[in-house]
Amino acid sequence: GTLPDGRLVLVYEALRDGNRSVELRASDAAHSRWSEPIVLAADGATPRYIRRGDNALLTYTTFIDSVPYVHVVDPLPAIKGVLR
């Protein structure tokens, strides 16, 4: 997707040491370099990123005792200042 400032963003589910996490990478303004992974949810799955104008939201699911919980968060604070 794209960030409100025009940079590209990649949100994905990663598997590290047997644990799922939701991670994000952001490009620089020229779209030539990517940030290191930023962990947004250490126990998250199935991320979805949406943006309209200057607003962006990320949804993901966690499971507690096999019960799914959907989270809706603003991902922008986590990437503020990353690779401008």
Coordinates of N, CA and C in Angstrom, one line a residue:
G1 N 0.8 -1.2 0.0 CA 0.0 0.0 0.0 C 0.9 1.2 0.0
T2 N 0.2 2.4 0.1 CA 1.0 3.6 0.2 C 0.6 4.3 1.5
L3 N 1.6 5.1 2.0 CA 1.5 5.9 3.2 C 0.9 7.2 2.8
P4 N 0.3 8.0 3.7 CA -0.2 9.3 3.4 C 0.9 10.2 2.8
D5 N 2.2 10.0 3.1 CA 3.2 10.9 2.5 C 3.7 10.4 1.2
G6 N 3.1 9.3 0.6 CA 3.5 8.8 -0.7 C 4.5 7.6 -0.7
R7 N 5.1 7.3 0.5 CA 6.0 6.2 0.5 C 5.2 4.9 0.5
L8 N 5.9 3.8 0.1 CA 5.3 2.5 0.0 C 5.4 1.8 1.4
V9 N 4.4 1.0 1.6 CA 4.4 0.2 2.9 C 4.0 -1.2 2.6
L10 N 4.7 -2.1 3.2 CA 4.5 -3.6 3.1 C 4.2 -4.1 4.5
V11 N 3.0 -4.6 4.7 CA 2.6 -5.2 5.9 C 2.3 -6.7 5.7
Y12 N 2.9 -7.5 6.6 CA 2.9 -9.0 6.3 C 2.9 -9.8 7.6
E13 N 2.6 -11.0 7.5 CA 2.6 -11.9 8.7 C 3.9 -12.7 8.5
A14 N 4.7 -12.8 9.6 CA 6.0 -13.5 9.6 C 5.9 -14.6 10.6
L15 N 6.7 -15.6 10.4 CA 6.9 -16.7 11.3 C 8.3 -16.8 11.8
R16 N 8.5 -16.5 13.0 CA 9.9 -16.4 13.6 C 10.0 -17.3 14.8
D17 N 10.8 -18.3 14.8 CA 11.0 -19.2 15.9 C 9.7 -19.9 16.3
G18 N 8.8 -20.2 15.3 CA 7.6 -20.8 15.6 C 6.4 -19.9 16.1
N19 N 6.7 -18.6 16.1 CA 5.7 -17.6 16.5 C 5.3 -16.7 15.4
R20 N 4.0 -16.4 15.3 CA 3.5 -15.5 14.3 C 3.7 -14.1 14.8
S21 N 3.9 -13.2 13.8 CA 3.9 -11.7 14.1 C 3.5 -10.9 12.9
V22 N 3.0 -9.8 13.1 CA 2.7 -8.8 12.1 C 3.8 -7.8 12.0
E23 N 4.4 -7.7 10.8 CA 5.5 -6.8 10.6 C 5.2 -5.8 9.5
L24 N 6.0 -4.8 9.5 CA 5.8 -3.7 8.5 C 7.2 -3.3 8.0
R25 N 7.3 -3.0 6.7 CA 8.5 -2.3 6.2 C 8.0 -1.1 5.4
A26 N 8.7 0.0 5.5 CA 8.4 1.2 4.8 C 9.5 1.6 3.8
S27 N 9.2 2.1 2.7 CA 10.2 2.6 1.7 C 10.6 4.0 2.1
D28 N 11.7 4.4 1.5 CA 12.1 5.8 1.5 C 11.3 6.6 0.5
A29 N 11.4 7.9 0.4 CA 10.6 8.7 -0.5 C 10.9 8.4 -2.0
A30 N 12.1 7.9 -2.3 CA 12.4 7.5 -3.7 C 12.1 6.1 -4.0
H31 N 11.5 5.4 -3.1 CA 11.1 4.0 -3.2 C 12.3 3.1 -3.6
S32 N 13.5 3.5 -3.1 CA 14.7 2.7 -3.5 C 15.3 1.9 -2.3
R33 N 14.9 2.2 -1.1 CA 15.4 1.5 0.1 C 14.2 1.2 1.0
W34 N 14.3 0.1 1.7 CA 13.3 -0.4 2.7 C 13.8 -0.4 4.1
S35 N 13.0 -0.1 5.0 CA 13.3 -0.1 6.4 C 13.5 -1.6 6.9
E36 N 14.2 -1.7 8.0 CA 14.2 -3.0 8.7 C 12.8 -3.3 9.1
P37 N 12.5 -4.6 9.4 CA 11.1 -5.0 9.8 C 10.8 -4.3 11.1
I38 N 9.6 -3.8 11.2 CA 9.0 -3.2 12.5 C 7.9 -4.1 12.9
V39 N 8.1 -4.7 14.1 CA 7.1 -5.6 14.6 C 5.9 -4.8 15.2
L40 N 4.7 -4.9 14.6 CA 3.5 -4.2 15.1 C 2.7 -5.0 16.1
A41 N 2.8 -6.4 15.9 CA 2.0 -7.2 16.8 C 2.8 -8.6 16.9
A42 N 3.4 -8.8 18.1 CA 4.2 -10.0 18.3 C 3.4 -11.3 18.1
D43 N 2.1 -11.3 18.3 CA 1.3 -12.5 18.3 C 0.2 -12.3 17.2
G44 N 0.3 -11.5 16.2 CA -0.7 -11.2 15.3 C -0.7 -12.1 14.0
A45 N -1.8 -12.1 13.3 CA -2.0 -12.9 12.1 C -2.9 -12.1 11.2
T46 N -2.9 -12.5 9.9 CA -3.8 -11.9 8.9 C -3.9 -10.4 8.9
P47 N -2.8 -9.7 8.6 CA -2.9 -8.2 8.6 C -3.6 -7.7 7.4
R48 N -4.2 -6.6 7.5 CA -4.8 -5.9 6.4 C -4.6 -4.4 6.6
Y49 N -4.1 -3.7 5.6 CA -3.7 -2.3 5.7 C -4.7 -1.5 4.8
I50 N -5.2 -0.4 5.3 CA -6.1 0.4 4.5 C -5.7 1.9 4.7
R51 N -5.9 2.7 3.7 CA -5.6 4.1 3.8 C -6.6 4.9 3.0
R52 N -7.0 6.0 3.5 CA -7.8 7.0 2.8 C -7.3 8.4 3.2
G53 N -6.8 9.1 2.2 CA -6.3 10.4 2.5 C -5.1 10.4 3.5
D54 N -5.2 11.1 4.5 CA -4.2 11.2 5.5 C -4.4 10.2 6.6
N55 N -5.4 9.3 6.5 CA -5.6 8.3 7.6 C -5.3 6.9 7.1
A56 N -4.7 6.1 8.0 CA -4.4 4.7 7.7 C -4.8 3.9 8.9
L57 N -5.2 2.6 8.6 CA -5.5 1.7 9.7 C -5.0 0.3 9.3
L58 N -4.7 -0.4 10.3 CA -4.2 -1.8 10.2 C -5.1 -2.7 11.0
T59 N -5.5 -3.8 10.5 CA -6.3 -4.7 11.3 C -5.5 -6.0 11.3
Y60 N -5.6 -6.7 12.4 CA -4.9 -8.1 12.5 C -5.7 -8.9 13.5
T61 N -5.5 -10.1 13.6 CA -6.2 -11.0 14.5 C -5.2 -11.6 15.5
T62 N -5.6 -11.8 16.7 CA -4.8 -12.6 17.7 C -5.8 -13.7 18.2
F63 N -5.2 -14.7 18.9 CA -6.0 -15.8 19.4 C -5.6 -16.0 20.8
I64 N -6.6 -16.0 21.7 CA -6.4 -16.3 23.1 C -7.3 -17.5 23.4
D65 N -6.7 -18.6 23.8 CA -7.4 -19.8 24.1 C -8.3 -20.2 22.9
S66 N -7.7 -20.1 21.7 CA -8.3 -20.4 20.4 C -9.5 -19.5 20.0
V67 N -9.7 -18.4 20.8 CA -10.8 -17.5 20.4 C -10.1 -16.3 19.7
P68 N -10.6 -16.0 18.5 CA -10.0 -14.9 17.7 C -10.5 -13.5 18.2
Y69 N -9.6 -12.6 18.2 CA -9.9 -11.2 18.5 C -9.3 -10.3 17.4
V70 N -10.1 -9.4 16.9 CA -9.7 -8.5 15.8 C -9.3 -7.2 16.4
H71 N -8.1 -6.7 16.0 CA -7.6 -5.4 16.5 C -7.5 -4.5 15.3
V72 N -7.9 -3.2 15.6 CA -7.8 -2.1 14.6 C -6.9 -1.1 15.2
V73 N -5.7 -0.8 14.6 CA -4.8 0.2 15.1 C -4.3 1.1 14.0
D74 N -3.8 2.2 14.5 CA -3.1 3.2 13.6 C -1.6 2.8 13.5
P75 N -1.2 2.4 12.3 CA 0.2 2.0 12.2 C 1.2 3.2 12.0
L76 N 0.7 4.4 11.8 CA 1.6 5.5 11.5 C 2.5 5.9 12.6
P77 N 2.1 5.9 13.9 CA 3.1 6.2 15.0 C 4.3 5.3 15.0
A78 N 4.1 4.0 14.7 CA 5.2 3.0 14.7 C 6.3 3.3 13.6
I79 N 5.9 4.0 12.6 CA 6.8 4.2 11.5 C 7.2 5.7 11.3
K80 N 6.8 6.5 12.3 CA 7.2 7.9 12.2 C 8.7 8.1 12.2
G81 N 9.2 8.8 11.2 CA 10.6 9.1 11.1 C 11.4 8.0 10.5
V82 N 10.8 6.9 10.0 CA 11.6 5.8 9.4 C 11.8 6.1 8.0
L83 N 13.0 6.1 7.5 CA 13.4 6.3 6.1 C 12.7 7.4 5.4
R84 N 12.8 8.6 5.8 CA 12.1 9.7 5.1 C 12.9 9.9 3.9

